[in-house]
mmCIF file with all atom_site columns, C-alpha atoms in Angstrom:
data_model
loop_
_atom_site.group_PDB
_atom_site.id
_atom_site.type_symbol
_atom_site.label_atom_id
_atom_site.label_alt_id
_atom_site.label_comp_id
_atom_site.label_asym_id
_atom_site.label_entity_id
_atom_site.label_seq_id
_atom_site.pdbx_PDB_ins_code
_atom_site.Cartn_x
_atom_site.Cartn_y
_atom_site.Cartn_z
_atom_site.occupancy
_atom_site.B_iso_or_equiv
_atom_site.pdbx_formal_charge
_atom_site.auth_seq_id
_atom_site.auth_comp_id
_atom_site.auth_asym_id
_atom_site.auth_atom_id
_atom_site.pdbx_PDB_model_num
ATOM 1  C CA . UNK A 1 1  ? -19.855 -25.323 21.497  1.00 86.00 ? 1  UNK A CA 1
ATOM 2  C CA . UNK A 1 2  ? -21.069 -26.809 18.640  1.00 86.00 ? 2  UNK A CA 1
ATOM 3  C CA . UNK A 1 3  ? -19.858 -28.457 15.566  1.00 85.00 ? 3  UNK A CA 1
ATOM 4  C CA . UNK A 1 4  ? -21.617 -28.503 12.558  1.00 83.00 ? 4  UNK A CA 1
ATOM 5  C CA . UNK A 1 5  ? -21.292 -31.734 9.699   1.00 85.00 ? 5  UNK A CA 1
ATOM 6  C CA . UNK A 1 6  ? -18.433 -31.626 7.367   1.00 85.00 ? 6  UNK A CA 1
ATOM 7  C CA . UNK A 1 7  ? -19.308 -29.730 4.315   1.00 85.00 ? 7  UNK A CA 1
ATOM 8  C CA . UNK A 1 8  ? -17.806 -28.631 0.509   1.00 88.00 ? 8  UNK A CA 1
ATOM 9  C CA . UNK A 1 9  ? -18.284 -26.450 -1.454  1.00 87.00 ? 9  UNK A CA 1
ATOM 10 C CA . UNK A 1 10 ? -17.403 -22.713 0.391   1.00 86.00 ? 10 UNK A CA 1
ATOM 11 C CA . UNK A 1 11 ? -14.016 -21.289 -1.092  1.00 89.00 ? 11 UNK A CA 1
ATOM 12 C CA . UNK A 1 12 ? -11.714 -20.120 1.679   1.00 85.00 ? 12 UNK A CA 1
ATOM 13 C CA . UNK A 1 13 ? -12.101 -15.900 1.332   1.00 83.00 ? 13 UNK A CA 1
ATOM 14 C CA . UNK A 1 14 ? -9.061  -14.197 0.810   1.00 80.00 ? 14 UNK A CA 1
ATOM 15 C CA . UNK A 1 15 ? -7.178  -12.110 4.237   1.00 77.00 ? 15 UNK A CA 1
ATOM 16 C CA . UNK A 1 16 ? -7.530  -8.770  4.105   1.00 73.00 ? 16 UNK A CA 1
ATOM 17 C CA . UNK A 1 17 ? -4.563  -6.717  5.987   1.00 70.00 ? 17 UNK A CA 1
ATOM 18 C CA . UNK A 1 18 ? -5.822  -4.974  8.926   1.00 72.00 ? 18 UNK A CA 1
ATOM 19 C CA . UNK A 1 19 ? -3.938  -1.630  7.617   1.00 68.00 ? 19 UNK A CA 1
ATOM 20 C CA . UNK A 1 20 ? -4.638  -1.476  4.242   1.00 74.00 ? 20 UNK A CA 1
ATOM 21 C CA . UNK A 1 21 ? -5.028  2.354   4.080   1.00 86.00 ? 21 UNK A CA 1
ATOM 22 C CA . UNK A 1 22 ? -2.661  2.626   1.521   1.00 90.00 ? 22 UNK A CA 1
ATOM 23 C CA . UNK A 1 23 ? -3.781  -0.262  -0.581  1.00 89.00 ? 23 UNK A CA 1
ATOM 24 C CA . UNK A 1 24 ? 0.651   -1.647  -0.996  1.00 92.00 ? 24 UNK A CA 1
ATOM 25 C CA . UNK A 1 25 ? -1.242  -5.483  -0.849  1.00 89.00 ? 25 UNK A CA 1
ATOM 26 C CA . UNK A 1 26 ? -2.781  -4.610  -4.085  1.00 90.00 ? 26 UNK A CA 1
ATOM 27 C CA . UNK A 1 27 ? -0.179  -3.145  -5.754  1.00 93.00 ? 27 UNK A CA 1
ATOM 28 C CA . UNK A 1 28 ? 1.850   -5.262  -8.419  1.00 95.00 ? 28 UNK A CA 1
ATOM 29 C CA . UNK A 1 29 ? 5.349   -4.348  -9.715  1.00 96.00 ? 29 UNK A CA 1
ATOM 30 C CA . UNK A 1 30 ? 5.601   -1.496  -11.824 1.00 95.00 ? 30 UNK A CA 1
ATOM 31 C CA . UNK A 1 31 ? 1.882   0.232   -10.259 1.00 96.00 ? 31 UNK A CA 1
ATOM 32 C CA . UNK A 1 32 ? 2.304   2.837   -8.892  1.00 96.00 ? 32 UNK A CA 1
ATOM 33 C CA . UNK A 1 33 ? -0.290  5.647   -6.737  1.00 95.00 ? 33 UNK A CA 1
ATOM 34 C CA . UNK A 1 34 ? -0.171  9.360   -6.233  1.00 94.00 ? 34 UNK A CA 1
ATOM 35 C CA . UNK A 1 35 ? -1.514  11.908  -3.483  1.00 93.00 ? 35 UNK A CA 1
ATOM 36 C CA . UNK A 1 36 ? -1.651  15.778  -3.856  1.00 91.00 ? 36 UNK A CA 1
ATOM 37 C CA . UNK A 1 37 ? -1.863  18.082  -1.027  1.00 90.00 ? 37 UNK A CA 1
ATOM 38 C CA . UNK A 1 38 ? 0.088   16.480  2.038   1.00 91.00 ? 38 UNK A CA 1
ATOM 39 C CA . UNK A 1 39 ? 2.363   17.912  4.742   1.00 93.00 ? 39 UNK A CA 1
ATOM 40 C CA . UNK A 1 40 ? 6.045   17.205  5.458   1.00 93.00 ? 40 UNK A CA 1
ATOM 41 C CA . UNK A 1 41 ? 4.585   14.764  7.914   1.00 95.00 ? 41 UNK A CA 1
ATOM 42 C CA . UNK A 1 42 ? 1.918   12.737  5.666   1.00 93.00 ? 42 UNK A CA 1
ATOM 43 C CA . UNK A 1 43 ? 5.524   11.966  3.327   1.00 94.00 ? 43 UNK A CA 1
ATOM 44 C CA . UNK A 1 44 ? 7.305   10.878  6.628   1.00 96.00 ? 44 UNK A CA 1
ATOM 45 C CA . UNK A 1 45 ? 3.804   8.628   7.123   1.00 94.00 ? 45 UNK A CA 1
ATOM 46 C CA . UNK A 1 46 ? 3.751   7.181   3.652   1.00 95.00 ? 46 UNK A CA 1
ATOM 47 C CA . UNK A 1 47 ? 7.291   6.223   3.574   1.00 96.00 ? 47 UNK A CA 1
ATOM 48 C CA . UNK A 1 48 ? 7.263   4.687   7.166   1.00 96.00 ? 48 UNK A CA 1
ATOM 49 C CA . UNK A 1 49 ? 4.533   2.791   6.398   1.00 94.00 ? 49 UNK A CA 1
ATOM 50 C CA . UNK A 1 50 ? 5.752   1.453   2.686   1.00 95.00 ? 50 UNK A CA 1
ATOM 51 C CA . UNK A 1 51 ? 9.029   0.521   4.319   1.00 95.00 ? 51 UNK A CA 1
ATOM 52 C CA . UNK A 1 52 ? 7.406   -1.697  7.300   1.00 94.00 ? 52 UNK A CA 1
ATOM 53 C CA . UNK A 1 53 ? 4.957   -3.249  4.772   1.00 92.00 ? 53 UNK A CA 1
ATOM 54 C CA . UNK A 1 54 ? 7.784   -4.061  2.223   1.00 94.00 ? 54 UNK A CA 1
ATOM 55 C CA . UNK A 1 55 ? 10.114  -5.582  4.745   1.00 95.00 ? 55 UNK A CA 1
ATOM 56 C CA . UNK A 1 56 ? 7.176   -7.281  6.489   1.00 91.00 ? 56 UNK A CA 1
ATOM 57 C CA . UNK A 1 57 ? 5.722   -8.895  3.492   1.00 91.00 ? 57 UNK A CA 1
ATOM 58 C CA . UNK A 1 58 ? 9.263   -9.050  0.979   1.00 95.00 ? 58 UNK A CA 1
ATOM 59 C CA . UNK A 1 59 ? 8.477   -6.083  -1.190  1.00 95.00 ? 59 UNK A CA 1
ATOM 60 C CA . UNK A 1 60 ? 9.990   -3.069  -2.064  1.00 96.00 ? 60 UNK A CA 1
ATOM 61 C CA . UNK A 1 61 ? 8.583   0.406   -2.655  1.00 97.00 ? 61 UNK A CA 1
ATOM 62 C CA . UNK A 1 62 ? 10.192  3.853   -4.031  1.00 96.00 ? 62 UNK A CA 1
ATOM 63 C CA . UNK A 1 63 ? 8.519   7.203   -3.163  1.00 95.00 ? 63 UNK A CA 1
ATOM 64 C CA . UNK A 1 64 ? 9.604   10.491  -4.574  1.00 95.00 ? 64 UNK A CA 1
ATOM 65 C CA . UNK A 1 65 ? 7.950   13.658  -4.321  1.00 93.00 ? 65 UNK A CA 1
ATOM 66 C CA . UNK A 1 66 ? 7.660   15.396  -8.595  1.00 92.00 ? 66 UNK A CA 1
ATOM 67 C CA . UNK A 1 67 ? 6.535   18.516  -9.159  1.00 91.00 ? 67 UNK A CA 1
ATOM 68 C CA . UNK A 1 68 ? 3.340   18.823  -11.912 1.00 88.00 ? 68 UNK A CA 1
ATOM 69 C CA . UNK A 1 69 ? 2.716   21.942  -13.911 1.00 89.00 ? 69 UNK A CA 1
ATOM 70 C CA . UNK A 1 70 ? -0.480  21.926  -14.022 1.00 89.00 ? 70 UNK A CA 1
ATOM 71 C CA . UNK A 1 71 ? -1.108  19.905  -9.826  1.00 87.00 ? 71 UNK A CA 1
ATOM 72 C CA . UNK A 1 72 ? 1.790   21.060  -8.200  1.00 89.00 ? 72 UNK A CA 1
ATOM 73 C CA . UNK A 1 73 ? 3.739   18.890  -5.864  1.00 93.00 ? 73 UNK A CA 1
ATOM 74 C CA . UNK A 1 74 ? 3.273   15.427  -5.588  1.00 93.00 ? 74 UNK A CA 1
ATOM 75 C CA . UNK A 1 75 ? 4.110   12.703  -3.900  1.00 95.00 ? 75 UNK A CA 1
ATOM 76 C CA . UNK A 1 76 ? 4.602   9.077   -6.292  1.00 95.00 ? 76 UNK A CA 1
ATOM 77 C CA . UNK A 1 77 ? 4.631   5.734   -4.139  1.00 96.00 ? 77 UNK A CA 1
ATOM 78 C CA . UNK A 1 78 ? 5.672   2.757   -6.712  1.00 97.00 ? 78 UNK A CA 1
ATOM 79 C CA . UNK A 1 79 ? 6.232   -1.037  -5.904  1.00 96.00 ? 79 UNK A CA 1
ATOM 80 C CA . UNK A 1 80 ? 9.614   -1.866  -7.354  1.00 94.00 ? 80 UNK A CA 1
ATOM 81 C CA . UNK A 1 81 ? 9.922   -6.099  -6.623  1.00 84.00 ? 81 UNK A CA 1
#
């Protein structure tokens, strides 16, 4: 193995979660997203997955399903703190 000289200059990139389908590391309080057109199961997903990333990484998320006149159902994911 080699090592190369000591160097400065390169900033230290940012970690990207390995799961970031849903995007929750991006989210700020008070954001929220939306998805049309999801089964019963796709909620359970979504809510599973908001709860292990909040209590994982000290955040907390509400999801509630709202019916739109003009889209139908939906389902609302917010970050609350």
């Amino acid at each position: 193995m080699k090592q190369s000289a000591i160097e400065k200059g390169d900033p230290i990139p940012e970690i990207e979660p390995r799961n970031n389908k849903y995007s929750f590391h991006k989210m700020k309080v008070g954001e929220h997203f939306t998805m049309e057109e999801f089964t019963p199961d796709d909620v359970q997903r979504v809510r599973v997955a908001a709860c292990n990333y909040g209590r994982r990484n000290d955040k907390k998320f509400i999801t509630r399903t709202v019916l739109d006149k003009k889209l139908g159902e939906l389902l609302k994911v917010w970050r609350e703190a």
